[in-house]
Short mmCIF file of C-alpha atoms in Angstrom, two decimals:
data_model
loop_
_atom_site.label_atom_id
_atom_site.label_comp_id
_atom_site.label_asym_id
_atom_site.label_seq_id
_atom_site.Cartn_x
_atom_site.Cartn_y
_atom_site.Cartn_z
CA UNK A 1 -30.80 -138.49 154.04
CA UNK A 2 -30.06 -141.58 155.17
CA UNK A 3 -31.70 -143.54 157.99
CA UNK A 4 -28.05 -144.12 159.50
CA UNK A 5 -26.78 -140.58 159.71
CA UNK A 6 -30.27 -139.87 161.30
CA UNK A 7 -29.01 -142.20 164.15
CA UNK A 8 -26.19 -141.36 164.82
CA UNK A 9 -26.49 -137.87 165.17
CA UNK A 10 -25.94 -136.29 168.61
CA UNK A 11 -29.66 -134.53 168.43
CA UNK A 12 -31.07 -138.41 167.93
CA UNK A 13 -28.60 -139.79 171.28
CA UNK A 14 -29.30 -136.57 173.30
CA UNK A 15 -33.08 -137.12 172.54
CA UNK A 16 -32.95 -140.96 173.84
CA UNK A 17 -31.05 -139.64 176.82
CA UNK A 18 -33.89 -136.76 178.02
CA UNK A 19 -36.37 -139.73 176.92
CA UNK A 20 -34.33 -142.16 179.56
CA UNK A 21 -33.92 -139.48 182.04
CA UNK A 22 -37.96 -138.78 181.54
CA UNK A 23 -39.16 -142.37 181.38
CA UNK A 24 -36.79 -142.85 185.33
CA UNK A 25 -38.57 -140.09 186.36
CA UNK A 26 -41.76 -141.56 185.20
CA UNK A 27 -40.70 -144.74 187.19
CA UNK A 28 -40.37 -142.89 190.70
CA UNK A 29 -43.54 -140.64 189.91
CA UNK A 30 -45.16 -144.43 189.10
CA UNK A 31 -43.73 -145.62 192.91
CA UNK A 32 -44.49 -142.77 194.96
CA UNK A 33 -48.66 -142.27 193.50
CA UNK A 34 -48.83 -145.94 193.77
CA UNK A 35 -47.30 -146.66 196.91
CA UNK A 36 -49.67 -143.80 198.33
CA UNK A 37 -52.28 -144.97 196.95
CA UNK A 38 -52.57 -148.73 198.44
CA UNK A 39 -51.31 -146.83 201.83
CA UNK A 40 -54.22 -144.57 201.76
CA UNK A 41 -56.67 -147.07 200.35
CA UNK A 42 -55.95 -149.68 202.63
CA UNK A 43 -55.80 -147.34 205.65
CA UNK A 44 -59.68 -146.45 204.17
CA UNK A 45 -59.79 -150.27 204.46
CA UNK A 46 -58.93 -151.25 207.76
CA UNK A 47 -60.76 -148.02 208.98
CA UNK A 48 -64.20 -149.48 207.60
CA UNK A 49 -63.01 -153.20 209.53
CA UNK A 50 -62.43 -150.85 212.74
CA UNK A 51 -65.93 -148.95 212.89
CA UNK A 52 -67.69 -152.21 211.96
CA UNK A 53 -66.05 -154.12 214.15
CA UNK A 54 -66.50 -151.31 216.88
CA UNK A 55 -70.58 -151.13 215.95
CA UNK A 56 -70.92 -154.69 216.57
CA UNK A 57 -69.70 -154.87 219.59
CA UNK A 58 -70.95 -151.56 220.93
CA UNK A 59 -74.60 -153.66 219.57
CA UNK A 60 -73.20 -157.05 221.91
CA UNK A 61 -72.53 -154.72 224.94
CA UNK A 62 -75.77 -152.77 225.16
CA UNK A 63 -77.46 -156.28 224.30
CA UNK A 64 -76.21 -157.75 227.42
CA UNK A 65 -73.34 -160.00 225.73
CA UNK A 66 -76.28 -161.53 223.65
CA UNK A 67 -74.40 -163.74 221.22
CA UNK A 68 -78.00 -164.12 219.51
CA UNK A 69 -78.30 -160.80 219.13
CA UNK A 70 -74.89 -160.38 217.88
CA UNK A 71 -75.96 -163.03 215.47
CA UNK A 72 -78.81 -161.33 214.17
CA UNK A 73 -77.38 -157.76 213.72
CA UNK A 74 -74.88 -159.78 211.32
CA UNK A 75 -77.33 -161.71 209.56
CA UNK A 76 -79.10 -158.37 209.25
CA UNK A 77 -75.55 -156.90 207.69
CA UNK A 78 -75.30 -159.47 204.84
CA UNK A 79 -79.05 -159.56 203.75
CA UNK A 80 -77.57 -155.60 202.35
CA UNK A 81 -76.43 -155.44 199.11
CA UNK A 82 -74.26 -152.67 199.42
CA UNK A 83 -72.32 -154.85 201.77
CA UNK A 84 -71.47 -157.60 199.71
CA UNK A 85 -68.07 -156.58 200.56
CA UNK A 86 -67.66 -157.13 204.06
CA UNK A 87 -67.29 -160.62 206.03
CA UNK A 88 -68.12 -161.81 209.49
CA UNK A 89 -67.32 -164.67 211.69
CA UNK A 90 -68.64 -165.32 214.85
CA UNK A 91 -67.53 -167.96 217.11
CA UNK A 92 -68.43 -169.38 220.53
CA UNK A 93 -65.79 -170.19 223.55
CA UNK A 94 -65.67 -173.88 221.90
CA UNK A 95 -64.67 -172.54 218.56
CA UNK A 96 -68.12 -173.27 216.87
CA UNK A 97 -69.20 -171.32 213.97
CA UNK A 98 -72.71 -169.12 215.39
CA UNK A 99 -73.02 -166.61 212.38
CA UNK A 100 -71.27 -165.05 209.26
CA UNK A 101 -70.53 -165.69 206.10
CA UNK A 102 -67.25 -167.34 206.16
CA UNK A 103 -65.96 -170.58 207.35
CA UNK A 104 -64.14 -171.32 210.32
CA UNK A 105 -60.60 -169.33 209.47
CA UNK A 106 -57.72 -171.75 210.99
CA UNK A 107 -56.39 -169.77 213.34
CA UNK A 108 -57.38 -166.22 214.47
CA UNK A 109 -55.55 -164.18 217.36
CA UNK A 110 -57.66 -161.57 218.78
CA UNK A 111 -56.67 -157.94 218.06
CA UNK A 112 -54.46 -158.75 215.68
CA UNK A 113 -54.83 -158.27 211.77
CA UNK A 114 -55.33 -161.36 209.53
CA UNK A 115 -55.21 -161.96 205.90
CA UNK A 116 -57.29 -164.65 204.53
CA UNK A 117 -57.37 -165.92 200.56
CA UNK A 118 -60.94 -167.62 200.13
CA UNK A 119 -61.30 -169.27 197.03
CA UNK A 120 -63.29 -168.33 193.88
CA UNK A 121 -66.30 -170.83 194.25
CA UNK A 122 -66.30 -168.82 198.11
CA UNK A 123 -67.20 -165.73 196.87
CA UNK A 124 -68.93 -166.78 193.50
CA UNK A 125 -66.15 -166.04 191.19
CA UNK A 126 -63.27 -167.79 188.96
CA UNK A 127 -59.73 -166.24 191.38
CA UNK A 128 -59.38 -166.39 194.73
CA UNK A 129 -59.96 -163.45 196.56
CA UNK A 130 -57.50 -162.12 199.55
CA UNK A 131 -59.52 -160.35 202.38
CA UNK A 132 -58.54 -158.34 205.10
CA UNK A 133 -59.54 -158.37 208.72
CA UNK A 134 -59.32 -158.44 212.62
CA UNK A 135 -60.58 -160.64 215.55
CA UNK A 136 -61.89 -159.48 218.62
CA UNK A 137 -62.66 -161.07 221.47
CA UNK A 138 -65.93 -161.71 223.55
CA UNK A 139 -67.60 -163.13 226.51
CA UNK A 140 -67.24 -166.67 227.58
CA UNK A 141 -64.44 -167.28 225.07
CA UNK A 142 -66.33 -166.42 222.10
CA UNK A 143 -64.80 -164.48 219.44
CA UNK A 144 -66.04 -162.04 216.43
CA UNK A 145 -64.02 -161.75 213.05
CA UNK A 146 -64.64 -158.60 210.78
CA UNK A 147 -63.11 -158.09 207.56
CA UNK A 148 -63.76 -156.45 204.02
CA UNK A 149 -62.37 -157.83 200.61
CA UNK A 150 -58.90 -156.46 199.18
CA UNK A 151 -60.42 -156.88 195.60
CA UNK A 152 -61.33 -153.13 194.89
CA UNK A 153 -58.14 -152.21 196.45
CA UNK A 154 -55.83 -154.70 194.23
CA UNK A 155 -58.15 -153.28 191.18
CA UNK A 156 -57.19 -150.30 191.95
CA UNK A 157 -53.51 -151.04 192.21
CA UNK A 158 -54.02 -152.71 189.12
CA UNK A 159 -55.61 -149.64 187.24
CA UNK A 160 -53.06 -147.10 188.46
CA UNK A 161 -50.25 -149.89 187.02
CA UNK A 162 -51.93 -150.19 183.48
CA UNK A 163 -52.69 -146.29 183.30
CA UNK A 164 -49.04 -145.72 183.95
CA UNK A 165 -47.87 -148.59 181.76
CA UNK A 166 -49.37 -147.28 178.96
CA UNK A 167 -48.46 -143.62 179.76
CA UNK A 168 -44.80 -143.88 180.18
CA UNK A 169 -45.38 -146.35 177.06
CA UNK A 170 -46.74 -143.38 175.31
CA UNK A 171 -44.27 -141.48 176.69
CA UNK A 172 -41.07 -143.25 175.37
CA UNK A 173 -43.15 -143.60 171.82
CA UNK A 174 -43.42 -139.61 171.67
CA UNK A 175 -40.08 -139.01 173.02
CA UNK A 176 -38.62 -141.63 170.16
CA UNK A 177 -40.89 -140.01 167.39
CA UNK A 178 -39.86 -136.29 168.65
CA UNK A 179 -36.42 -137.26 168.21
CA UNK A 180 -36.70 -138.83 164.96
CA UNK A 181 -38.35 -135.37 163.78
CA UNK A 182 -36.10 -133.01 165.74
CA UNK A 183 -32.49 -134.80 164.60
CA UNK A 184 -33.94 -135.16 160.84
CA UNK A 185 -34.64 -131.08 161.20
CA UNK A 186 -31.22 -130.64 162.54
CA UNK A 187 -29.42 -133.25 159.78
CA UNK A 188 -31.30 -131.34 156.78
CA UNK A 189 -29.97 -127.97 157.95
CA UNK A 190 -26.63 -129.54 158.66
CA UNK A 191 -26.47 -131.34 155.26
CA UNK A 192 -27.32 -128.02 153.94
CA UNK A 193 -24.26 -126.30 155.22
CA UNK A 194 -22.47 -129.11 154.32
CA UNK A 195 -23.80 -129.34 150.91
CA UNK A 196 -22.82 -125.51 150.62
CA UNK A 197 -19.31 -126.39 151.61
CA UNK A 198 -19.23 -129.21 149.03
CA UNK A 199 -20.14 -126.62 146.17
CA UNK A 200 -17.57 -124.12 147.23
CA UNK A 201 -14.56 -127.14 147.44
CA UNK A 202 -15.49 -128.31 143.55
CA UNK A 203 -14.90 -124.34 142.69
CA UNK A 204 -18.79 -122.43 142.74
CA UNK A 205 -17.20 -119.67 145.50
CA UNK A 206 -20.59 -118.01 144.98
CA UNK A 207 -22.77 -120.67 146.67
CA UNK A 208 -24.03 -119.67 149.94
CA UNK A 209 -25.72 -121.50 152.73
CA UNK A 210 -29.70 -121.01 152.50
CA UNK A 211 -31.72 -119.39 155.27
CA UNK A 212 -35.20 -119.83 156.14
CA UNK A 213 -35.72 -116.24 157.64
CA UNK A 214 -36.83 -117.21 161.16
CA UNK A 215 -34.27 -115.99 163.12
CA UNK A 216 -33.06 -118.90 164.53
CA UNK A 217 -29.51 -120.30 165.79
CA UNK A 218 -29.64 -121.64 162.51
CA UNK A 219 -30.06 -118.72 160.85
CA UNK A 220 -27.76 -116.65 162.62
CA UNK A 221 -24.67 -119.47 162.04
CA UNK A 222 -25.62 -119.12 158.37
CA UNK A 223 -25.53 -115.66 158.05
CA UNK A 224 -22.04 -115.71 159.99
CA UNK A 225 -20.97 -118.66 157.48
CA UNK A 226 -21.86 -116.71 154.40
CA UNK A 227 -20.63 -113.69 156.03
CA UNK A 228 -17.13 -115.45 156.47
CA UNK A 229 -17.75 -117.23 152.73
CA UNK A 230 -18.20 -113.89 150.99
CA UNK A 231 -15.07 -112.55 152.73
CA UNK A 232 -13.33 -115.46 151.39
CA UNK A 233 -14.43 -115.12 148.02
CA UNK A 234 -13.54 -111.50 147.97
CA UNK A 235 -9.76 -112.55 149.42
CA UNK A 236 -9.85 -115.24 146.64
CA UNK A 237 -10.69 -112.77 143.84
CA UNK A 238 -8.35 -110.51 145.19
CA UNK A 239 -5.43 -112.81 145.14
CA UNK A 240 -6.33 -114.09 141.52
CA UNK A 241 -6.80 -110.44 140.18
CA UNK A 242 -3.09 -109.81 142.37
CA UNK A 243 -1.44 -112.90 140.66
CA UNK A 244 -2.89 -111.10 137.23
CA UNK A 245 -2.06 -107.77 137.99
CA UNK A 246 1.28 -109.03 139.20
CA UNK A 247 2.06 -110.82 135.84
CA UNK A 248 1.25 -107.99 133.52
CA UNK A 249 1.98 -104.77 135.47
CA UNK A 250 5.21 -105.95 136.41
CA UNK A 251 5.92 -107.62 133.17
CA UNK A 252 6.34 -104.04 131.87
CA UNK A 253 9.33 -103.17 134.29
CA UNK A 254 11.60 -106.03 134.16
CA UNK A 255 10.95 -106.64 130.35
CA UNK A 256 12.47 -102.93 130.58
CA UNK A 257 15.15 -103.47 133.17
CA UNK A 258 16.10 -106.40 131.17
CA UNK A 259 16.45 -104.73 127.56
CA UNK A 260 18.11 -101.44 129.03
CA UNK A 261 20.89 -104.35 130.64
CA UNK A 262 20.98 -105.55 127.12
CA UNK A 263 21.64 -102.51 125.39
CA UNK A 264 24.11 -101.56 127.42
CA UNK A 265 26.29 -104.62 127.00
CA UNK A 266 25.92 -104.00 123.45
CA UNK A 267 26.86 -100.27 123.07
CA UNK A 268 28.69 -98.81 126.04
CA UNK A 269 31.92 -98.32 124.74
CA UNK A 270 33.66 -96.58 128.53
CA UNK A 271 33.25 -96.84 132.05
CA UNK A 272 31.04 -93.74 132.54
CA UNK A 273 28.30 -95.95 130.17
CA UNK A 274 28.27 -98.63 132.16
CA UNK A 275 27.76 -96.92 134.87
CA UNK A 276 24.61 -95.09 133.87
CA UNK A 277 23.39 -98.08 132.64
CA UNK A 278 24.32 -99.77 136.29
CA UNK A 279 22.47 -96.60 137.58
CA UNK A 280 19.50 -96.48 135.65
CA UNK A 281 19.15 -100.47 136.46
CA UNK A 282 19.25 -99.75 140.24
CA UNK A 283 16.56 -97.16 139.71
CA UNK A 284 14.18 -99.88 137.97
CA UNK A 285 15.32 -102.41 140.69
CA UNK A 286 14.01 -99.90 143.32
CA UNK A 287 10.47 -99.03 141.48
CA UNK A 288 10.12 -103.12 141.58
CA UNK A 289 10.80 -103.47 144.71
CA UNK A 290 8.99 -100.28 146.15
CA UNK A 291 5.76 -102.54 144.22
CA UNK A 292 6.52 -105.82 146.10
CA UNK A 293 6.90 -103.78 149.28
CA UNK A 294 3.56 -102.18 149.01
CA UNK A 295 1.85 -106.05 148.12
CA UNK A 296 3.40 -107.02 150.99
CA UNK A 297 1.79 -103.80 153.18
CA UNK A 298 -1.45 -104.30 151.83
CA UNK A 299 -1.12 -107.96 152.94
CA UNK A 300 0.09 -107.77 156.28
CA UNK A 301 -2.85 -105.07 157.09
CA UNK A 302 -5.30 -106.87 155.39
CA UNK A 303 -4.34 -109.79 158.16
CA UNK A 304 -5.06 -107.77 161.10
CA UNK A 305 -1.67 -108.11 162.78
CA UNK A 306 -1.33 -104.26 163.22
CA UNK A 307 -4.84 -104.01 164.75
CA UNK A 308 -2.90 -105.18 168.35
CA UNK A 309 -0.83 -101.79 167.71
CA UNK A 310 -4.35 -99.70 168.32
CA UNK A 311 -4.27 -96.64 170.78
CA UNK A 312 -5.55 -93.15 171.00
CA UNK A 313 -4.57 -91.02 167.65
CA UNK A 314 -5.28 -87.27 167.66
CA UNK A 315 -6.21 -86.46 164.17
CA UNK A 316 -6.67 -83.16 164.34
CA UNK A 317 -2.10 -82.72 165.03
CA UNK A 318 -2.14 -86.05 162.16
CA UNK A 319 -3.76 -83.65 159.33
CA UNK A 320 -1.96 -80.05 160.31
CA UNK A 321 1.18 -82.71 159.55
CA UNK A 322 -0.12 -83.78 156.23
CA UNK A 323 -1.04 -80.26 155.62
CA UNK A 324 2.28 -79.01 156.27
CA UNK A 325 4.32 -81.62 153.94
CA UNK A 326 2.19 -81.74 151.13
CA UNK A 327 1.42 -77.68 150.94
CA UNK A 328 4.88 -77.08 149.14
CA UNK A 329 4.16 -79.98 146.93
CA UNK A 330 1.04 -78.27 145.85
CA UNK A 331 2.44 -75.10 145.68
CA UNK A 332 5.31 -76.32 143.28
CA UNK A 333 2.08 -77.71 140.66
CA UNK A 334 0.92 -74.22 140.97
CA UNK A 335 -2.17 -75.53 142.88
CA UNK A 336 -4.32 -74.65 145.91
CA UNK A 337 -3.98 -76.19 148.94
CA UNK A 338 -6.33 -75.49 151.86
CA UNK A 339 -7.40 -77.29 155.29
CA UNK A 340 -10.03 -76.56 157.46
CA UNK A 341 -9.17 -78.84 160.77
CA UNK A 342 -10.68 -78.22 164.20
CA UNK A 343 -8.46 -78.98 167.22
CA UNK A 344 -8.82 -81.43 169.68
CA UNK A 345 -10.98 -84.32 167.96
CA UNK A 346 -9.25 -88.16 168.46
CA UNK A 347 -9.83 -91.59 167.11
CA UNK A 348 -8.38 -94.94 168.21
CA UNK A 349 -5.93 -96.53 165.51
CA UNK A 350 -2.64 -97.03 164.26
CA UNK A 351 -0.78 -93.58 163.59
CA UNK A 352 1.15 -95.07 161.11
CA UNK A 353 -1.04 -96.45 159.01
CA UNK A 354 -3.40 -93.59 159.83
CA UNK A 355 -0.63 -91.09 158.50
CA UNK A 356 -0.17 -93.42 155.13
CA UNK A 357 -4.02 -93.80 154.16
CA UNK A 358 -4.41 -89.74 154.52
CA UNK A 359 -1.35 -89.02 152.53
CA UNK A 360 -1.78 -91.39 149.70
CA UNK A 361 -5.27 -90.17 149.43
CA UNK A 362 -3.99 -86.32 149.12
CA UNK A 363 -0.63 -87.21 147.45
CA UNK A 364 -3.33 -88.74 144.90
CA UNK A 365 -5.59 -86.00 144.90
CA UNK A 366 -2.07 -83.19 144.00
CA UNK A 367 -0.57 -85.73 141.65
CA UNK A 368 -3.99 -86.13 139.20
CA UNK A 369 -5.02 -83.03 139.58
CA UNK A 370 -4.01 -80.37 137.14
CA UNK A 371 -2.08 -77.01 137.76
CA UNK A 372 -4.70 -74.10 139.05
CA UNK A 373 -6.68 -77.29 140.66
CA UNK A 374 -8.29 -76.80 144.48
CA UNK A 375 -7.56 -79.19 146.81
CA UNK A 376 -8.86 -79.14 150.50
CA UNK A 377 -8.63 -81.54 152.83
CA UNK A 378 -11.41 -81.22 156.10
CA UNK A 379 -11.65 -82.87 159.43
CA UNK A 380 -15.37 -82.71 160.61
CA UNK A 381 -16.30 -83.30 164.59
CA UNK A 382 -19.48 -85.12 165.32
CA UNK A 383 -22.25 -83.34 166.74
CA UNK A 384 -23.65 -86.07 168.14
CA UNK A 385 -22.59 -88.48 170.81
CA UNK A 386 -21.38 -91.18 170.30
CA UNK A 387 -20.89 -90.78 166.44
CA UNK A 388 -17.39 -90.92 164.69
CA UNK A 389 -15.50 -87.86 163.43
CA UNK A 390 -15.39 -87.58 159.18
CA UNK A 391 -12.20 -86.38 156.96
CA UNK A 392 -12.92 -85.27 153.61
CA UNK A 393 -10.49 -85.13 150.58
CA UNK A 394 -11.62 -82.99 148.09
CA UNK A 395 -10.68 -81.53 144.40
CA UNK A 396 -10.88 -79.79 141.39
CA UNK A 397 -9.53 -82.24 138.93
CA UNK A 398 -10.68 -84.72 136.59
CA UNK A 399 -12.30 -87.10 139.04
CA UNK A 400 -13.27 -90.71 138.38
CA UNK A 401 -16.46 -92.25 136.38
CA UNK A 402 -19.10 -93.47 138.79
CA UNK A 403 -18.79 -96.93 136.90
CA UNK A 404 -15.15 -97.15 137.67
CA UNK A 405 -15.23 -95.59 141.28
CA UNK A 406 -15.41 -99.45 142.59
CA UNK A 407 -12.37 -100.26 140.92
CA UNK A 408 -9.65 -98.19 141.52
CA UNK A 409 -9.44 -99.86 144.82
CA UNK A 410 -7.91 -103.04 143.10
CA UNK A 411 -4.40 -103.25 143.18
CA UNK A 412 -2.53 -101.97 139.93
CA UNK A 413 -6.07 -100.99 138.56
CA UNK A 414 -5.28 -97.22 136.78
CA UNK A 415 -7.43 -95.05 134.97
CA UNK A 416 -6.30 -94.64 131.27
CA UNK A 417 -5.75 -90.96 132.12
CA UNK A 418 -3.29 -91.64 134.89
CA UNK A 419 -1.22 -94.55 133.08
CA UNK A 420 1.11 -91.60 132.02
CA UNK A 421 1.92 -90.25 135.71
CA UNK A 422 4.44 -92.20 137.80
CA UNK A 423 3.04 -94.79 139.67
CA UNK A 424 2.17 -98.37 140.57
CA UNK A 425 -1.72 -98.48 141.17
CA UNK A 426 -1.53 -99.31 145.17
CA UNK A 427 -2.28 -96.08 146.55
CA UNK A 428 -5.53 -96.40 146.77
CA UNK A 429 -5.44 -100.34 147.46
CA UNK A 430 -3.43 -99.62 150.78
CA UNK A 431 -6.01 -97.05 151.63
CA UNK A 432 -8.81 -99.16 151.05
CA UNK A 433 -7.14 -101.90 153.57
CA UNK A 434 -6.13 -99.36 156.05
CA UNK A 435 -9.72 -98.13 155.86
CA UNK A 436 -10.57 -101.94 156.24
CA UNK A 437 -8.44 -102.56 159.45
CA UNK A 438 -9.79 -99.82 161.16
CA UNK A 439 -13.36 -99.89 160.49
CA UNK A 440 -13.45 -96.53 158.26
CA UNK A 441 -16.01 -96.41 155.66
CA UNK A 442 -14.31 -95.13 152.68
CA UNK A 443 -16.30 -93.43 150.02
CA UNK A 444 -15.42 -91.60 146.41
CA UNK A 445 -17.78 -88.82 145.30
CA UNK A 446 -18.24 -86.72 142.39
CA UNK A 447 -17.33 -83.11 143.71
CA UNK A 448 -18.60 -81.40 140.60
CA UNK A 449 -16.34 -80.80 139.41
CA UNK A 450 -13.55 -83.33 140.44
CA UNK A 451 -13.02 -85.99 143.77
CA UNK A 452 -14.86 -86.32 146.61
CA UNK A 453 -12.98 -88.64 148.88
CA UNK A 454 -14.75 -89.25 152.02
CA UNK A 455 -13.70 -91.08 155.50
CA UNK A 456 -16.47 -92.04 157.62
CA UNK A 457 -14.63 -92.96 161.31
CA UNK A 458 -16.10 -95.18 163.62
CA UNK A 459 -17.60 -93.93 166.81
CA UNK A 460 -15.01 -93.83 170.00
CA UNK A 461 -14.65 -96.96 171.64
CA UNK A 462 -17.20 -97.88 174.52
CA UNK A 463 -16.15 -96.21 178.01
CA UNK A 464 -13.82 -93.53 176.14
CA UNK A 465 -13.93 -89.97 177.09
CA UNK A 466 -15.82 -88.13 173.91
CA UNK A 467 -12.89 -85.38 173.29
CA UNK A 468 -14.53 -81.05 173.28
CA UNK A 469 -14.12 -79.79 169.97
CA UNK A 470 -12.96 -76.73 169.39
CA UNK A 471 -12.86 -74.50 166.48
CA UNK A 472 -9.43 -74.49 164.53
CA UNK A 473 -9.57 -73.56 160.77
CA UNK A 474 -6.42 -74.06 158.41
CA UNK A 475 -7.34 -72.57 154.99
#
């Protein structure tokens, strides 16, 4: 994996975007606690200036505007060392400095708030310090100043700045390291899929994508993907085993179209010759072309385009026709044909195709079994809701090895038993894609002796009316 791709994947942008997005968000959180923090601290602030200030003068009042007693309640004030904080200034009516423990501010305008740097060597240390304060006024002119030092409060400021400094630092770090992990996750599963794909282009239609059994979106896209791969792989196989079948079983046909033509250049001596030779050409032509025609059947079902044709089908008037046109058939081979269909029981589908699967499935059943054979065909209703209804196709005959029930499906595919009987090997092929289309599972069973030939229908379509069953019996 390389350190590129990891970049520029859209997990890796979409991660610095949320990490953008979360350090702005980090910004205005950073704003609003600090801005209410020096708001609330310095309102703390100027409350202590206001009670102190307040005090004193409550002390000058009850002392009888004593500015010597005034001075000593200050003096008193700073000898505290819990108050190292706080400042004073108190000034006669000619301006002269009678207590506290700064020097004469420059210009001070009672009731109204002041801010005054004093420099380091003021306060015994290296920076200047800003304090924070407000004059009142006295008797006689004199004047008292009362403030308290801004240096906790800009530490404080300064502490909330470097906490969220480093935590948004912290944040952007995690956010970036997050992403890094979460877009490499993402790029190894992707590369996965597309290392899959890779395998199946150079001709291995057996890989699959690997899943990690958790459940995930992942997991679920890969099971769809190998869902959709093993489809292909079966279409694939069927084509090549088509182009095969095509090649040899129809091989056979021509080579003896084109040798009966050949012949009967050669040794038809009237008009009447030719003409059975025309005839028996045309016949040939037709048995090749029925062939093609089926391909092409089992193509266009196997594409869907018929499923758009869907609608109610009632199966139980589908079979008493199927009954009724192959009972002669049956009764020519000197076999027996029975039904047992109930009335009334529906599927959804198309009739046509419908009709086709059934009767290739029982014309199959008549034409490979022998004379004397039984052969019933049975439509069972569900007896639970919600479930689909079942047909079963059963006879007497030879039936089919278990090891070669599998393949008969395959187009052309024929038993060595049946290669002598007229056919092309599709029958069963379009009833296997029929059977497809629709959602029928199609099973073959050994019916001891002979075929068991069984159609599993899906259940009726959500919101439609389960149909009653009644009793009907055709035997």
């Amino acid at each position: 994996m390389r350190r590129g791709n990891l970049f520029r994947t859209s997990s890796f942008r979409l991660t610095l975007l949320y990490a953008g997005l979360f350090a702005a968000s980090v910004l205005v959180l950073f704003a609003t606690i600090y801005w209410a923090t020096a708001v609330y601290l310095q309102g703390e602030l100027d409350s202590v200036v206001q009670t102190e200030l307040a005090t004193l003068k409550e002390h000058y009042e009850d002392t009888g505007n004593s500015l010597p007693a005034l001075a000593a309640a200050i003096a008193e004030r700073l000898s505290f060392p819990s108050n190292r904080s706080a400042y004073y200034l108190l000034q006669d009516g000619q301006g002269q400095h009678i207590a506290g423990n700064l020097p004469e501010p420059a210009s001070l305008q009672p009731g109204a708030w002041s801010d005054v740097w004093l420099p380091g060597s003021a306060v015994g240390d290296d920076e200047p310090h800003r304090i924070r304060g407000v004059t009142a006024a006295l008797a006689d002119g004199a004047s008292l100043f009362v403030a308290q030092d801004y240096f906790q409060l800009d530490e404080v400021r300064e502490l909330v700045a470097r906490a969220f400094g480093w935590g948004a630092g912290v944040t952007l770090a995690l956010a970036l390291l997050g992403g890094v992990a979460m877009s490499g996750a993402v790029l190894r599963r992707i590369e996965l899929v597309a290392a899959t794909a890779e395998h199946i282009m150079a001709g291995d239609l057996g890989r699959r994508v690997p899943t990690r059994g958790t459940g995930d979106e992942f997991d679920r896209l890969a099971t769809v993907l190998n869902a959709m791969l093993a489809r292909n792989q079966q279409l694939m196989e069927g084509l090549r085993q088509v182009s095969n079948d095509i090649a040899h079983d129809l091989r056979t046909p021509l080579t003896r179209l084109r040798q009966s033509l050949e012949k009967s250049r050669r040794t038809a001596r009237d008009l009447r010759e030719y003409e059975d030779a025309v005839d028996r050409a045309i016949a040939e032509t037709d048995t090749i072309l029925d062939t093609f025609g089926a391909l092409l059947r089992i193509a266009q079902i196997e594409a869907g385009t018929r499923r758009a044709g869907f609608r109610r089908v009632d199966l139980s008037a589908l079979l008493d026709t199927i009954l009724e046109v192959y009972g002669p058939a049956a009764d020519e081979k000197g076999q027996h044909f029975a039904g047992d269909v109930p009335a009334g029981i529906a599927t959804t589908g198309d009739p046509e195709l419908l009709t086709q699967m059934i009767a290739n499935l029982t014309e199959n059943a008549i034409r490979h079994s022998p004379p004397g054979a039984r052969i019933v065909v049975t439509l069972t209703a569900p007896e639970e809701t919600g479930a689909g209804a079942q047909i079963v196709v059963a006879d007497s005959g030879p039936g089919i090895p278990a090891e070669q029930r599998d393949k008969v499906f395959r187009r052309f595919y024929r038993l060595d038993a049946s290669r002598t009987t007229p056919g092309s090997g599709l029958g069963l092929s379009l009833a296997a894609a029929v059977a497809d289309l629709h959602g029928i599972e199609l099973r073959l069973a050994d019916n001891e002796p002979g075929l068991l030939v069984l159609l599993h229908m899906p259940p009726p379509a959500s919101g439609e009316r389960r149909p009653e069953f009644a009793e009907k019996s055709r035997i």
